[in-house]
């Protein structure tokens, strides 16, 4: 990550227009730690995703998109440790794409985020060849919207 360029961008367009896409991985190399990866997920940076880093980066963006690249698109379920970390960080919105394979995964994310479900569901949906019924996903989200009112 190039902090100088991030600062320059935030100053030029305003942090309220920025969403930081933090692609993370641990690939069993770093037990319990998740590092931001770059270059098509091939290079580990020295940035370890934790509460301190999220708080620091929140100065330069209004939202995070946090990928867990080791599970994304594989329909193997979410990474509960990353979801818990993101759930502890509630100062700005966080969207978690990657790994959702069941309705239970949505409930886990909802619980971790204290009712706020910011998630992208893709290849797990039956319309893309997965086993999660699209109609069930939509119905669940409609129900969440109704509960929020």
PDB file of C-alpha atoms in Angstrom:
ATOM      1  CA  UNK A   1       0.000   0.000   0.000  1.00  0.00           C
ATOM      2  CA  UNK A   2       1.261   3.438  -0.894  1.00  0.00           C
ATOM      3  CA  UNK A   3       0.126   5.681   1.951  1.00  0.00           C
ATOM      4  CA  UNK A   4       1.328   8.866   0.268  1.00  0.00           C
ATOM      5  CA  UNK A   5      -0.823   8.152  -2.801  1.00  0.00           C
ATOM      6  CA  UNK A   6      -3.808   7.294  -0.603  1.00  0.00           C
ATOM      7  CA  UNK A   7      -3.431  10.591   1.280  1.00  0.00           C
ATOM      8  CA  UNK A   8      -3.075  12.470  -1.998  1.00  0.00           C
ATOM      9  CA  UNK A   9      -6.215  10.829  -3.392  1.00  0.00           C
ATOM     10  CA  UNK A  10      -8.245  11.499  -0.235  1.00  0.00           C
ATOM     11  CA  UNK A  11      -7.158  15.143  -0.297  1.00  0.00           C
ATOM     12  CA  UNK A  12      -7.968  15.494  -4.010  1.00  0.00           C
ATOM     13  CA  UNK A  13     -11.456  13.942  -4.048  1.00  0.00           C
ATOM     14  CA  UNK A  14     -12.429  13.795  -0.373  1.00  0.00           C
ATOM     15  CA  UNK A  15     -12.518  10.717   1.838  1.00  0.00           C
ATOM     16  CA  UNK A  16     -16.323  10.654   1.572  1.00  0.00           C
ATOM     17  CA  UNK A  17     -15.919   9.530  -2.047  1.00  0.00           C
ATOM     18  CA  UNK A  18     -13.510   6.687  -1.330  1.00  0.00           C
ATOM     19  CA  UNK A  19     -14.057   3.023  -0.631  1.00  0.00           C
ATOM     20  CA  UNK A  20     -10.881   1.118   0.184  1.00  0.00           C
ATOM     21  CA  UNK A  21     -10.794  -2.391  -1.232  1.00  0.00           C
ATOM     22  CA  UNK A  22      -8.616  -4.379   1.159  1.00  0.00           C
ATOM     23  CA  UNK A  23      -7.849  -7.807  -0.257  1.00  0.00           C
ATOM     24  CA  UNK A  24      -6.584 -10.045   2.517  1.00  0.00           C
ATOM     25  CA  UNK A  25      -5.026 -13.476   2.771  1.00  0.00           C
ATOM     26  CA  UNK A  26      -3.300 -15.686   5.255  1.00  0.00           C
ATOM     27  CA  UNK A  27      -2.920 -18.923   3.224  1.00  0.00           C
ATOM     28  CA  UNK A  28      -1.913 -20.659   6.446  1.00  0.00           C
ATOM     29  CA  UNK A  29       1.414 -18.812   6.403  1.00  0.00           C
ATOM     30  CA  UNK A  30       0.494 -16.485   9.215  1.00  0.00           C
ATOM     31  CA  UNK A  31      -1.728 -18.236  11.743  1.00  0.00           C
ATOM     32  CA  UNK A  32      -4.516 -15.914  12.816  1.00  0.00           C
ATOM     33  CA  UNK A  33      -3.189 -12.898  10.891  1.00  0.00           C
ATOM     34  CA  UNK A  34      -4.521 -11.520   7.663  1.00  0.00           C
ATOM     35  CA  UNK A  35      -2.342  -9.398   5.425  1.00  0.00           C
ATOM     36  CA  UNK A  36      -3.346  -7.079   2.620  1.00  0.00           C
ATOM     37  CA  UNK A  37      -2.244  -8.621  -0.676  1.00  0.00           C
ATOM     38  CA  UNK A  38      -1.512  -6.879  -3.959  1.00  0.00           C
ATOM     39  CA  UNK A  39      -0.683  -7.689  -7.569  1.00  0.00           C
ATOM     40  CA  UNK A  40      -3.613 -10.017  -8.264  1.00  0.00           C
ATOM     41  CA  UNK A  41      -3.355 -11.479  -4.757  1.00  0.00           C
ATOM     42  CA  UNK A  42       0.209 -12.678  -5.353  1.00  0.00           C
ATOM     43  CA  UNK A  43       2.241 -10.370  -3.087  1.00  0.00           C
ATOM     44  CA  UNK A  44       1.841 -10.075   0.667  1.00  0.00           C
ATOM     45  CA  UNK A  45       2.209  -6.514   1.922  1.00  0.00           C
ATOM     46  CA  UNK A  46       3.452  -5.680   5.399  1.00  0.00           C
ATOM     47  CA  UNK A  47      -0.038  -4.417   6.331  1.00  0.00           C
ATOM     48  CA  UNK A  48      -1.740  -6.770   8.770  1.00  0.00           C
ATOM     49  CA  UNK A  49      -5.494  -6.269   8.930  1.00  0.00           C
ATOM     50  CA  UNK A  50      -6.419  -5.503  12.516  1.00  0.00           C
ATOM     51  CA  UNK A  51      -8.435  -2.976  14.513  1.00  0.00           C
ATOM     52  CA  UNK A  52      -5.569  -0.475  14.612  1.00  0.00           C
ATOM     53  CA  UNK A  53      -5.060  -0.562  10.833  1.00  0.00           C
ATOM     54  CA  UNK A  54      -8.797  -0.238  10.166  1.00  0.00           C
ATOM     55  CA  UNK A  55      -8.988   2.777  12.486  1.00  0.00           C
ATOM     56  CA  UNK A  56      -5.989   4.365  10.773  1.00  0.00           C
ATOM     57  CA  UNK A  57      -7.289   3.770   7.237  1.00  0.00           C
ATOM     58  CA  UNK A  58     -10.735   5.118   8.201  1.00  0.00           C
ATOM     59  CA  UNK A  59      -9.108   8.573   8.095  1.00  0.00           C
ATOM     60  CA  UNK A  60      -8.802   8.231   4.327  1.00  0.00           C
ATOM     61  CA  UNK A  61     -12.036   6.510   3.263  1.00  0.00           C
ATOM     62  CA  UNK A  62     -15.696   6.317   4.205  1.00  0.00           C
ATOM     63  CA  UNK A  63     -16.098   2.602   3.625  1.00  0.00           C
ATOM     64  CA  UNK A  64     -14.126  -0.621   3.369  1.00  0.00           C
ATOM     65  CA  UNK A  65     -14.611  -3.518   1.002  1.00  0.00           C
ATOM     66  CA  UNK A  66     -12.712  -6.370   2.666  1.00  0.00           C
ATOM     67  CA  UNK A  67     -12.056  -9.414   0.515  1.00  0.00           C
ATOM     68  CA  UNK A  68     -10.877 -12.673   2.026  1.00  0.00           C
ATOM     69  CA  UNK A  69      -9.269 -13.866  -1.185  1.00  0.00           C
ATOM     70  CA  UNK A  70      -8.622 -17.418  -0.017  1.00  0.00           C
ATOM     71  CA  UNK A  71     -12.362 -18.150   0.161  1.00  0.00           C
ATOM     72  CA  UNK A  72     -13.785 -15.818  -2.463  1.00  0.00           C
ATOM     73  CA  UNK A  73     -15.671 -17.521  -5.268  1.00  0.00           C
ATOM     74  CA  UNK A  74     -15.171 -20.994  -3.793  1.00  0.00           C
ATOM     75  CA  UNK A  75     -18.531 -21.358  -2.007  1.00  0.00           C
ATOM     76  CA  UNK A  76     -16.728 -22.772   1.035  1.00  0.00           C
ATOM     77  CA  UNK A  77     -18.293 -20.465   3.606  1.00  0.00           C
ATOM     78  CA  UNK A  78     -17.187 -17.215   5.159  1.00  0.00           C
ATOM     79  CA  UNK A  79     -14.068 -16.704   7.242  1.00  0.00           C
ATOM     80  CA  UNK A  80     -15.498 -16.290  10.746  1.00  0.00           C
ATOM     81  CA  UNK A  81     -12.309 -14.706  12.129  1.00  0.00           C
ATOM     82  CA  UNK A  82     -12.308 -11.929   9.539  1.00  0.00           C
ATOM     83  CA  UNK A  83     -16.047 -11.368   9.960  1.00  0.00           C
ATOM     84  CA  UNK A  84     -15.549 -11.085  13.742  1.00  0.00           C
ATOM     85  CA  UNK A  85     -12.721  -8.570  13.238  1.00  0.00           C
ATOM     86  CA  UNK A  86     -14.888  -6.517  10.909  1.00  0.00           C
ATOM     87  CA  UNK A  87     -17.777  -6.743  13.345  1.00  0.00           C
ATOM     88  CA  UNK A  88     -15.620  -5.162  16.027  1.00  0.00           C
ATOM     89  CA  UNK A  89     -14.909  -2.240  13.731  1.00  0.00           C
ATOM     90  CA  UNK A  90     -18.073  -0.215  13.416  1.00  0.00           C
ATOM     91  CA  UNK A  91     -16.813   3.338  12.838  1.00  0.00           C
ATOM     92  CA  UNK A  92     -17.400   3.114   9.068  1.00  0.00           C
ATOM     93  CA  UNK A  93     -19.384   0.728   6.847  1.00  0.00           C
ATOM     94  CA  UNK A  94     -17.694  -2.505   5.843  1.00  0.00           C
ATOM     95  CA  UNK A  95     -18.790  -4.766   3.002  1.00  0.00           C
ATOM     96  CA  UNK A  96     -17.625  -8.374   3.061  1.00  0.00           C
ATOM     97  CA  UNK A  97     -17.594 -10.166  -0.293  1.00  0.00           C
ATOM     98  CA  UNK A  98     -16.433 -13.723  -0.519  1.00  0.00           C
ATOM     99  CA  UNK A  99     -17.278 -17.127   0.752  1.00  0.00           C
ATOM    100  CA  UNK A 100     -20.997 -16.885   1.461  1.00  0.00           C
ATOM    101  CA  UNK A 101     -22.447 -20.300   0.746  1.00  0.00           C
ATOM    102  CA  UNK A 102     -25.455 -20.647   3.063  1.00  0.00           C
ATOM    103  CA  UNK A 103     -28.153 -18.562   4.675  1.00  0.00           C
ATOM    104  CA  UNK A 104     -26.374 -19.243   7.978  1.00  0.00           C
ATOM    105  CA  UNK A 105     -23.373 -17.281   6.649  1.00  0.00           C
ATOM    106  CA  UNK A 106     -25.651 -14.254   6.230  1.00  0.00           C
ATOM    107  CA  UNK A 107     -26.866 -14.627   9.812  1.00  0.00           C
ATOM    108  CA  UNK A 108     -23.278 -14.849  11.068  1.00  0.00           C
ATOM    109  CA  UNK A 109     -22.375 -11.632   9.264  1.00  0.00           C
ATOM    110  CA  UNK A 110     -25.535  -9.971  10.566  1.00  0.00           C
ATOM    111  CA  UNK A 111     -24.671 -10.937  14.147  1.00  0.00           C
ATOM    112  CA  UNK A 112     -21.064  -9.794  13.848  1.00  0.00           C
ATOM    113  CA  UNK A 113     -22.087  -6.430  12.440  1.00  0.00           C
ATOM    114  CA  UNK A 114     -24.768  -5.878  15.105  1.00  0.00           C
ATOM    115  CA  UNK A 115     -27.632  -6.047  12.603  1.00  0.00           C
ATOM    116  CA  UNK A 116     -25.932  -4.325   9.703  1.00  0.00           C
ATOM    117  CA  UNK A 117     -25.525  -6.748   6.825  1.00  0.00           C
ATOM    118  CA  UNK A 118     -23.097  -5.503   4.226  1.00  0.00           C
ATOM    119  CA  UNK A 119     -22.253  -8.499   2.095  1.00  0.00           C
ATOM    120  CA  UNK A 120     -21.856  -9.471  -1.533  1.00  0.00           C
ATOM    121  CA  UNK A 121     -23.209 -12.860  -2.533  1.00  0.00           C
ATOM    122  CA  UNK A 122     -22.106 -14.078  -5.934  1.00  0.00           C
ATOM    123  CA  UNK A 123     -21.116 -17.525  -7.130  1.00  0.00           C
ATOM    124  CA  UNK A 124     -22.995 -19.276  -4.311  1.00  0.00           C
ATOM    125  CA  UNK A 125     -26.316 -18.198  -5.856  1.00  0.00           C
ATOM    126  CA  UNK A 126     -28.186 -20.750  -7.935  1.00  0.00           C
ATOM    127  CA  UNK A 127     -28.433 -18.249 -10.806  1.00  0.00           C
ATOM    128  CA  UNK A 128     -24.635 -18.525 -11.091  1.00  0.00           C
ATOM    129  CA  UNK A 129     -24.470 -22.301 -10.619  1.00  0.00           C
ATOM    130  CA  UNK A 130     -24.321 -22.387  -6.822  1.00  0.00           C
ATOM    131  CA  UNK A 131     -26.734 -23.994  -4.404  1.00  0.00           C
ATOM    132  CA  UNK A 132     -28.004 -20.912  -2.531  1.00  0.00           C
ATOM    133  CA  UNK A 133     -31.440 -20.048  -3.941  1.00  0.00           C
ATOM    134  CA  UNK A 134     -31.544 -16.494  -5.235  1.00  0.00           C
ATOM    135  CA  UNK A 135     -35.182 -16.153  -4.114  1.00  0.00           C
ATOM    136  CA  UNK A 136     -34.217 -17.112  -0.529  1.00  0.00           C
ATOM    137  CA  UNK A 137     -31.407 -14.561  -0.500  1.00  0.00           C
ATOM    138  CA  UNK A 138     -33.728 -11.809  -1.738  1.00  0.00           C
ATOM    139  CA  UNK A 139     -36.462 -12.797   0.750  1.00  0.00           C
ATOM    140  CA  UNK A 140     -33.961 -12.717   3.613  1.00  0.00           C
ATOM    141  CA  UNK A 141     -32.766  -9.240   2.642  1.00  0.00           C
ATOM    142  CA  UNK A 142     -36.354  -7.964   2.328  1.00  0.00           C
ATOM    143  CA  UNK A 143     -37.019  -9.334   5.810  1.00  0.00           C
ATOM    144  CA  UNK A 144     -33.921  -7.542   7.163  1.00  0.00           C
ATOM    145  CA  UNK A 145     -35.109  -4.264   5.646  1.00  0.00           C
ATOM    146  CA  UNK A 146     -38.518  -4.740   7.286  1.00  0.00           C
ATOM    147  CA  UNK A 147     -36.881  -5.421  10.671  1.00  0.00           C
ATOM    148  CA  UNK A 148     -34.756  -2.284  10.380  1.00  0.00           C
ATOM    149  CA  UNK A 149     -37.795   0.010  10.177  1.00  0.00           C
TER     150      UNK A 149
END
